[in-house]
Amino acid sequence: MAEPSSNDVAAVLSALTVFSSATDKPSITRANNWLQDFQHSPDAWATANVLLQSPDAAPAARLFAAQTFRAKVTFDLAQVPGAHHLQLRDTLLAALRGCAQGPRTVVTQLCLALAGLALQVPQWENVVQNMYDMFGSDPATVPVLLEFLTVFPEELSGNSKIPVSNDEYRDRMPVLLTEQSGRVLELLAMYIQSPGVTPPIQGQVFQCLRSWLSAGEIIATALAETPLLEFAFAALASNELFDSAVNVICDLIHETQELEENMSVILLIVPRVIDLRPMLATAKEDPEKVRGYTRIFSEAGETYRMLILQTPETFLPVVEAIAECTAYSDLDIVPITFPFWWRLAQSIGKRLTVPPVLVEAYSALVGIIIGHLHFPADPDSMSNQEADDFRAFRHVMGDTLKDCCHVLGTDTCLLRAYDMIASAMAATGGDASRVSWQAIEAPLFSMRSMGAEMDLADDQVIPKIMDILPSLPGHPRVRYAALLVVSRYTEWTSTHPSYIPFQLQYISAGFDDTDLEVPAAAGVAMKYLCKDCKQHLVSYLPQLHSFLNTVGGKLNQDDTLQIYEAVAYVISSMSLEEAAQSLKTFSTDILSKIHTVVNKPTAATKEELQVLVDSLEHLETMLQIVKGFGEHLPTTCRNTYEEAWALLDTVIAKYGEHYNVGDRVTRVLRYGLDLFGTAALPIAPHVLSRMATSFEAHGISGYVWIISKVIGRFGNEEDPAIRDVFRRAYESVSTKVLSLLQQQPAAEIPDVVEDYIRLLLQMVDFTPDILFPSPAFPASFGSAVAGLTLVQVDICYLALEFLRIVLTHDALSRNAGVTVPPKFPIYAQAIRDVFAEQGFQLLVCLLVGFVGDFDEETTSQVVTIFRTICAVWPSEISSWLPSVMEQLPSSIPLSVKEKFLADFNVAMAARDLDNVRNAALVLHRASRRIKARRRDGIS
């Protein structure tokens, strides 16, 4: 190992000082980047060694040195000649011995470095024995040995960045781990019972045992033949070892999943687990102890669920212990048991009969879960975060109720919840005002959760539930829950339409409640009732129309949208003419509100503009659900698109500078295209012209987006007049986009860039005869190149897709004897001209993104584009590439760039495009490794 430069040591120490002294982020970032770059340099080996050997080095410096050794062993071992690998091992071992007393973080990093080295250096034989010989005899260094043995299997199986081939890995792993598992088990058994052994050492033994168990290198049957199993259960009595013992026991149980192979071990484990049940009562005031026991019982239940089904009486104590854990008051502990109940229910579902003791267990579980669903007596005692967490957890508990339905039957579980409500009501003599709302709301919530498992033909339990709803207390939380029960059972209502009048009345009354959550629930219930029972609600449409006209103005926007969505579902079930007439009726009301605002002689106020935007959203919601009427418009709809467009055109003309207005109008137009289809072609030129001028005036990207939708709909039309409109709209938009990009970087207008590239994709697909010959094409190409500089993955993908289509266009094909369309030479010349002008910048953006921030999903696109450039423009790319390499990020080492250029030149000289592709992929993989190194480096 070369002698370190004193300047390097000083520079490292200076950079590390920044982390403790600087307060500005740029200084910290610069120091971090410098240290990461230094770690990659060959000089870092010797500098790290000096820092570790220096007794005066600060803990941060020694930690950096240890991290450097681990990083270099992982990424840069090639910098050390193979003949010196064992010398490097000895250097690391000496450093580890010098740091044996800590800090622990330094010891861990050095152990990780040695583990990675062992995998890559086959000359290092008997690794475990070597480590024992050096550290295993002295009590002061035993913790170092245990730390190494702990991280050894973890690093070898978990660090995929260590550069070894699959064959090397397969050959080396048995030598390093499998063949050493017996020796490791022997050492752990020795240390756990050594005279004078301390709890910290025993804790390390357990942690090491877990590591080898998880790696699959120590098998349960071998462990059972040692004192370690008995020690693990005995350690539960120790406060210091409790958590470590729980972890080991859970891992051991997990490793006995192959029941037949491990039955001898299971027969040792299960009695010991059952004997732990009394500890739940003993430790009930200590949640952390209960958590540990819950983990053990639940792991045993999950792993041995098939044995529970085979001999339920034998394993009943385990099931009862898990139920006791589920009933525990701490809701952070309760969900540990849920996977057991789910897995057992899944297993029961495959059997013809359910053991009675398990029926009783799940029946009790229904009551336990509903009990946990209760809000506290004083809900205001919970913080906002606690309330949010509790609401979220109720849905998790609802999933466990579904498991109960799988075992007991949904009707049984629903009847249990119904009986709870009926009992609570009866306890007060039917006086709803005296009933605790929590006692009603919790069973209602459970009914909502269990609704996912309902029997649509049920005529026994669900009618009882519906019949009791009107008599429930009027508390807002109860009404909210009851309305959501109605919304959950609308599929059942569809098969029992006699309940529709009551439900409509009950839902409508919910909109009058002053508590904001109740009308919101009413809106949800109305939506699902109309969606699932739409064929039964056609006759109620006039009633819904009247309801909207009288009540709609009093509701907030979200609730009103739910009603319009509900109405649209009903309309979608009607015959074409009836649906068209109903849609016109509701749409006319909406358009009249828009008309009122737009035709005011004075400018609209902020509140009036909000009415305008809300009304547009109502119309959008209906159109989105109704969709369209097919190729032939009903008579009622003829000419209505012209009337609607005239109004929307006025909206844009007067208020198009407001983003929300423009956004909603374009969305309505989008769904209007679906509704009217080709019948809307006559207004398409007007729509395109208005959108183009509006974008030119206001720069709102939605106008470009709707232009792309119109061209996507009508792009195959061959009428010269409409195609000329396409051309004018495209060129107008392109001029504006170019102006915006000249004023500000693409990163500041990503929405404009995205929607413009979407337009270009439609143009290249439907109107290449307009796109390529246009004087705007160079600006379009440049805008797509600019899109490659953005961090948004979707935009980069769109830009790459457009560039790929252009550069691989059939017009560039040189197949002799093939007759090409007459316009192809024009397209080809346009593409060649723009590439000659912008190809260098394209290559820069392409390769900078390729080694930088491009998403992995774009790799194939980038490689395709690069390969195509090499095929079509070989001389240009060969002359540009050296300069392009200079513009790659400084994080890409010179050696990586030089290798890429060398591989590229060899491939190009041989005209081997497959090896061009391979060279690009090698560069890409190198950049990924560098990114991974930086990501996992100093923070």
PDB file of N, CA, C and O in Angstrom, residues 631-669:
ATOM      1  N   GLU A 631     -71.963   5.867 -33.090  1.00  0.00           N
ATOM      2  CA  GLU A 631     -71.734   6.569 -34.349  1.00  0.00           C
ATOM      3  C   GLU A 631     -72.887   7.494 -34.725  1.00  0.00           C
ATOM      4  O   GLU A 631     -72.685   8.491 -35.417  1.00  0.00           O
ATOM      5  N   HIS A 632     -74.097   7.165 -34.289  1.00  0.00           N
ATOM      6  CA  HIS A 632     -75.264   7.954 -34.698  1.00  0.00           C
ATOM      7  C   HIS A 632     -75.806   8.713 -33.496  1.00  0.00           C
ATOM      8  O   HIS A 632     -76.291   8.122 -32.533  1.00  0.00           O
ATOM      9  N   LEU A 633     -75.753  10.024 -33.571  1.00  0.00           N
ATOM     10  CA  LEU A 633     -76.237  10.850 -32.477  1.00  0.00           C
ATOM     11  C   LEU A 633     -77.757  10.806 -32.393  1.00  0.00           C
ATOM     12  O   LEU A 633     -78.432  10.844 -33.435  1.00  0.00           O
ATOM     13  N   PRO A 634     -78.290  10.727 -31.190  1.00  0.00           N
ATOM     14  CA  PRO A 634     -79.740  10.872 -31.049  1.00  0.00           C
ATOM     15  C   PRO A 634     -80.187  12.248 -31.548  1.00  0.00           C
ATOM     16  O   PRO A 634     -79.422  13.215 -31.535  1.00  0.00           O
ATOM     17  N   THR A 635     -81.430  12.312 -31.973  1.00  0.00           N
ATOM     18  CA  THR A 635     -81.956  13.563 -32.541  1.00  0.00           C
ATOM     19  C   THR A 635     -81.791  14.726 -31.576  1.00  0.00           C
ATOM     20  O   THR A 635     -81.444  15.853 -31.974  1.00  0.00           O
ATOM     21  N   THR A 636     -81.985  14.481 -30.290  1.00  0.00           N
ATOM     22  CA  THR A 636     -81.913  15.545 -29.286  1.00  0.00           C
ATOM     23  C   THR A 636     -80.547  16.206 -29.256  1.00  0.00           C
ATOM     24  O   THR A 636     -80.429  17.391 -28.932  1.00  0.00           O
ATOM     25  N   CYS A 637     -79.497  15.439 -29.583  1.00  0.00           N
ATOM     26  CA  CYS A 637     -78.127  15.964 -29.458  1.00  0.00           C
ATOM     27  C   CYS A 637     -77.660  16.735 -30.689  1.00  0.00           C
ATOM     28  O   CYS A 637     -76.627  17.396 -30.642  1.00  0.00           O
ATOM     29  N   ARG A 638     -78.389  16.611 -31.794  1.00  0.00           N
ATOM     30  CA  ARG A 638     -77.939  17.273 -33.005  1.00  0.00           C
ATOM     31  C   ARG A 638     -77.962  18.789 -32.821  1.00  0.00           C
ATOM     32  O   ARG A 638     -78.933  19.347 -32.325  1.00  0.00           O
ATOM     33  N   ASN A 639     -76.894  19.388 -33.208  1.00  0.00           N
ATOM     34  CA  ASN A 639     -76.695  20.847 -33.125  1.00  0.00           C
ATOM     35  C   ASN A 639     -76.399  21.343 -31.708  1.00  0.00           C
ATOM     36  O   ASN A 639     -76.009  22.503 -31.545  1.00  0.00           O
ATOM     37  N   THR A 640     -76.583  20.474 -30.688  1.00  0.00           N
ATOM     38  CA  THR A 640     -76.306  20.965 -29.329  1.00  0.00           C
ATOM     39  C   THR A 640     -74.822  21.235 -29.133  1.00  0.00           C
ATOM     40  O   THR A 640     -74.447  22.099 -28.334  1.00  0.00           O
ATOM     41  N   TYR A 641     -73.959  20.512 -29.880  1.00  0.00           N
ATOM     42  CA  TYR A 641     -72.531  20.762 -29.727  1.00  0.00           C
ATOM     43  C   TYR A 641     -72.175  22.159 -30.212  1.00  0.00           C
ATOM     44  O   TYR A 641     -71.272  22.810 -29.671  1.00  0.00           O
ATOM     45  N   GLU A 642     -72.877  22.658 -31.229  1.00  0.00           N
ATOM     46  CA  GLU A 642     -72.610  24.013 -31.713  1.00  0.00           C
ATOM     47  C   GLU A 642     -73.015  25.049 -30.673  1.00  0.00           C
ATOM     48  O   GLU A 642     -72.299  26.025 -30.420  1.00  0.00           O
ATOM     49  N   GLU A 643     -74.168  24.819 -30.037  1.00  0.00           N
ATOM     50  CA  GLU A 643     -74.640  25.750 -29.011  1.00  0.00           C
ATOM     51  C   GLU A 643     -73.696  25.730 -27.802  1.00  0.00           C
ATOM     52  O   GLU A 643     -73.354  26.783 -27.251  1.00  0.00           O
ATOM     53  N   ALA A 644     -73.303  24.507 -27.402  1.00  0.00           N
ATOM     54  CA  ALA A 644     -72.406  24.397 -26.247  1.00  0.00           C
ATOM     55  C   ALA A 644     -71.062  25.048 -26.555  1.00  0.00           C
ATOM     56  O   ALA A 644     -70.492  25.766 -25.718  1.00  0.00           O
ATOM     57  N   TRP A 645     -70.530  24.807 -27.763  1.00  0.00           N
ATOM     58  CA  TRP A 645     -69.241  25.395 -28.104  1.00  0.00           C
ATOM     59  C   TRP A 645     -69.311  26.918 -28.144  1.00  0.00           C
ATOM     60  O   TRP A 645     -68.378  27.597 -27.709  1.00  0.00           O
ATOM     61  N   ALA A 646     -70.420  27.454 -28.667  1.00  0.00           N
ATOM     62  CA  ALA A 646     -70.554  28.912 -28.717  1.00  0.00           C
ATOM     63  C   ALA A 646     -70.418  29.512 -27.315  1.00  0.00           C
ATOM     64  O   ALA A 646     -69.768  30.555 -27.128  1.00  0.00           O
ATOM     65  N   LEU A 647     -71.008  28.842 -26.326  1.00  0.00           N
ATOM     66  CA  LEU A 647     -70.913  29.349 -24.960  1.00  0.00           C
ATOM     67  C   LEU A 647     -69.498  29.171 -24.409  1.00  0.00           C
ATOM     68  O   LEU A 647     -68.926  30.086 -23.801  1.00  0.00           O
ATOM     69  N   LEU A 648     -68.914  27.981 -24.625  1.00  0.00           N
ATOM     70  CA  LEU A 648     -67.558  27.730 -24.121  1.00  0.00           C
ATOM     71  C   LEU A 648     -66.544  28.654 -24.795  1.00  0.00           C
ATOM     72  O   LEU A 648     -65.575  29.099 -24.166  1.00  0.00           O
ATOM     73  N   ASP A 649     -66.765  28.937 -26.061  1.00  0.00           N
ATOM     74  CA  ASP A 649     -65.888  29.856 -26.778  1.00  0.00           C
ATOM     75  C   ASP A 649     -65.915  31.233 -26.127  1.00  0.00           C
ATOM     76  O   ASP A 649     -64.882  31.894 -25.948  1.00  0.00           O
ATOM     77  N   THR A 650     -67.110  31.652 -25.736  1.00  0.00           N
ATOM     78  CA  THR A 650     -67.242  32.941 -25.058  1.00  0.00           C
ATOM     79  C   THR A 650     -66.546  32.925 -23.697  1.00  0.00           C
ATOM     80  O   THR A 650     -65.909  33.908 -23.295  1.00  0.00           O
ATOM     81  N   VAL A 651     -66.666  31.788 -23.013  1.00  0.00           N
ATOM     82  CA  VAL A 651     -65.987  31.656 -21.712  1.00  0.00           C
ATOM     83  C   VAL A 651     -64.490  31.862 -21.871  1.00  0.00           C
ATOM     84  O   VAL A 651     -63.854  32.629 -21.129  1.00  0.00           O
ATOM     85  N   ILE A 652     -63.896  31.181 -22.852  1.00  0.00           N
ATOM     86  CA  ILE A 652     -62.450  31.291 -23.076  1.00  0.00           C
ATOM     87  C   ILE A 652     -62.081  32.704 -23.507  1.00  0.00           C
ATOM     88  O   ILE A 652     -61.070  33.273 -23.065  1.00  0.00           O
ATOM     89  N   ALA A 653     -62.893  33.282 -24.374  1.00  0.00           N
ATOM     90  CA  ALA A 653     -62.592  34.629 -24.869  1.00  0.00           C
ATOM     91  C   ALA A 653     -62.569  35.649 -23.732  1.00  0.00           C
ATOM     92  O   ALA A 653     -61.737  36.565 -23.714  1.00  0.00           O
ATOM     93  N   LYS A 654     -63.481  35.492 -22.771  1.00  0.00           N
ATOM     94  CA  LYS A 654     -63.580  36.482 -21.697  1.00  0.00           C
ATOM     95  C   LYS A 654     -62.687  36.165 -20.500  1.00  0.00           C
ATOM     96  O   LYS A 654     -62.127  37.066 -19.875  1.00  0.00           O
ATOM     97  N   TYR A 655     -62.553  34.880 -20.177  1.00  0.00           N
ATOM     98  CA  TYR A 655     -61.881  34.522 -18.921  1.00  0.00           C
ATOM     99  C   TYR A 655     -60.797  33.449 -19.109  1.00  0.00           C
ATOM    100  O   TYR A 655     -60.406  32.766 -18.154  1.00  0.00           O
ATOM    101  N   GLY A 656     -60.320  33.315 -20.327  1.00  0.00           N
ATOM    102  CA  GLY A 656     -59.331  32.279 -20.606  1.00  0.00           C
ATOM    103  C   GLY A 656     -57.980  32.497 -19.969  1.00  0.00           C
ATOM    104  O   GLY A 656     -57.146  31.590 -19.952  1.00  0.00           O
ATOM    105  N   GLU A 657     -57.740  33.686 -19.425  1.00  0.00           N
ATOM    106  CA  GLU A 657     -56.450  33.918 -18.777  1.00  0.00           C
ATOM    107  C   GLU A 657     -56.378  33.268 -17.399  1.00  0.00           C
ATOM    108  O   GLU A 657     -55.308  33.138 -16.822  1.00  0.00           O
ATOM    109  N   HIS A 658     -57.535  32.858 -16.867  1.00  0.00           N
ATOM    110  CA  HIS A 658     -57.579  32.196 -15.561  1.00  0.00           C
ATOM    111  C   HIS A 658     -57.305  30.703 -15.755  1.00  0.00           C
ATOM    112  O   HIS A 658     -58.019  30.024 -16.507  1.00  0.00           O
ATOM    113  N   TYR A 659     -56.297  30.214 -15.074  1.00  0.00           N
ATOM    114  CA  TYR A 659     -55.889  28.818 -15.270  1.00  0.00           C
ATOM    115  C   TYR A 659     -57.047  27.855 -15.008  1.00  0.00           C
ATOM    116  O   TYR A 659     -57.294  26.941 -15.799  1.00  0.00           O
ATOM    117  N   ASN A 660     -57.767  28.050 -13.910  1.00  0.00           N
ATOM    118  CA  ASN A 660     -58.838  27.113 -13.559  1.00  0.00           C
ATOM    119  C   ASN A 660     -59.934  27.098 -14.607  1.00  0.00           C
ATOM    120  O   ASN A 660     -60.510  26.044 -14.906  1.00  0.00           O
ATOM    121  N   VAL A 661     -60.226  28.260 -15.167  1.00  0.00           N
ATOM    122  CA  VAL A 661     -61.258  28.327 -16.202  1.00  0.00           C
ATOM    123  C   VAL A 661     -60.795  27.575 -17.446  1.00  0.00           C
ATOM    124  O   VAL A 661     -61.507  26.723 -17.995  1.00  0.00           O
ATOM    125  N   GLY A 662     -59.572  27.877 -17.898  1.00  0.00           N
ATOM    126  CA  GLY A 662     -59.057  27.196 -19.086  1.00  0.00           C
ATOM    127  C   GLY A 662     -58.964  25.698 -18.886  1.00  0.00           C
ATOM    128  O   GLY A 662     -59.295  24.910 -19.785  1.00  0.00           O
ATOM    129  N   ASP A 663     -58.520  25.290 -17.712  1.00  0.00           N
ATOM    130  CA  ASP A 663     -58.374  23.862 -17.424  1.00  0.00           C
ATOM    131  C   ASP A 663     -59.713  23.148 -17.497  1.00  0.00           C
ATOM    132  O   ASP A 663     -59.827  22.083 -18.120  1.00  0.00           O
ATOM    133  N   ARG A 664     -60.745  23.724 -16.889  1.00  0.00           N
ATOM    134  CA  ARG A 664     -62.060  23.070 -16.877  1.00  0.00           C
ATOM    135  C   ARG A 664     -62.707  23.071 -18.260  1.00  0.00           C
ATOM    136  O   ARG A 664     -63.336  22.085 -18.650  1.00  0.00           O
ATOM    137  N   VAL A 665     -62.544  24.155 -19.007  1.00  0.00           N
ATOM    138  CA  VAL A 665     -63.121  24.181 -20.352  1.00  0.00           C
ATOM    139  C   VAL A 665     -62.493  23.099 -21.226  1.00  0.00           C
ATOM    140  O   VAL A 665     -63.189  22.373 -21.947  1.00  0.00           O
ATOM    141  N   THR A 666     -61.181  22.980 -21.160  1.00  0.00           N
ATOM    142  CA  THR A 666     -60.527  21.972 -22.003  1.00  0.00           C
ATOM    143  C   THR A 666     -60.922  20.557 -21.583  1.00  0.00           C
ATOM    144  O   THR A 666     -61.038  19.666 -22.434  1.00  0.00           O
ATOM    145  N   ARG A 667     -61.163  20.345 -20.325  1.00  0.00           N
ATOM    146  CA  ARG A 667     -61.603  19.021 -19.884  1.00  0.00           C
ATOM    147  C   ARG A 667     -63.009  18.718 -20.399  1.00  0.00           C
ATOM    148  O   ARG A 667     -63.309  17.593 -20.816  1.00  0.00           O
ATOM    149  N   VAL A 668     -63.872  19.717 -20.339  1.00  0.00           N
ATOM    150  CA  VAL A 668     -65.225  19.528 -20.882  1.00  0.00           C
ATOM    151  C   VAL A 668     -65.150  19.220 -22.376  1.00  0.00           C
ATOM    152  O   VAL A 668     -65.844  18.338 -22.893  1.00  0.00           O
ATOM    153  N   LEU A 669     -64.304  19.958 -23.087  1.00  0.00           N
ATOM    154  CA  LEU A 669     -64.137  19.710 -24.519  1.00  0.00           C
ATOM    155  C   LEU A 669     -63.641  18.290 -24.781  1.00  0.00           C
ATOM    156  O   LEU A 669     -64.075  17.631 -25.728  1.00  0.00           O
TER     157      LEU A 669
END
